[in-house]
Amino acid sequence: IASATPAEFKWKATLEQVSATAKPANGNFSASAEIILQVN
């Protein structure tokens, strides 16, 4: 595999709600990532 080979990177993070009415401005969060490298 050569250096600087193109890859796709998708990620998302979700802040965990602290209460039913309040949206968190900071605090705990969960995240996941998917990295795709296609070699032909």
PDB file of C-alpha atoms in Angstrom, residues 16-35:
ATOM      1  CA  GLU A  16     -25.855  11.446  26.430  1.00  0.00           C
ATOM      2  CA  GLN A  17     -28.856  13.356  27.798  1.00  0.00           C
ATOM      3  CA  VAL A  18     -28.595  14.435  31.426  1.00  0.00           C
ATOM      4  CA  SER A  19     -32.374  14.883  31.758  1.00  0.00           C
ATOM      5  CA  ALA A  20     -35.513  14.559  29.645  1.00  0.00           C
ATOM      6  CA  THR A  21     -35.713  18.320  28.988  1.00  0.00           C
ATOM      7  CA  ALA A  22     -32.091  19.522  28.963  1.00  0.00           C
ATOM      8  CA  LYS A  23     -29.661  19.083  26.092  1.00  0.00           C
ATOM      9  CA  PRO A  24     -26.090  18.636  27.356  1.00  0.00           C
ATOM     10  CA  ALA A  25     -23.512  21.291  26.493  1.00  0.00           C
ATOM     11  CA  ASN A  26     -20.690  19.078  27.763  1.00  0.00           C
ATOM     12  CA  GLY A  27     -20.259  15.811  29.607  1.00  0.00           C
ATOM     13  CA  ASN A  28     -20.211  12.129  28.727  1.00  0.00           C
ATOM     14  CA  PHE A  29     -20.624  11.009  25.139  1.00  0.00           C
ATOM     15  CA  SER A  30     -20.440   7.855  23.072  1.00  0.00           C
ATOM     16  CA  ALA A  31     -18.813   7.646  19.648  1.00  0.00           C
ATOM     17  CA  SER A  32     -18.138   5.166  16.876  1.00  0.00           C
ATOM     18  CA  ALA A  33     -16.011   5.263  13.731  1.00  0.00           C
ATOM     19  CA  GLU A  34     -15.737   3.375  10.464  1.00  0.00           C
ATOM     20  CA  ILE A  35     -12.607   3.560   8.303  1.00  0.00           C
TER      21      ILE A  35
END
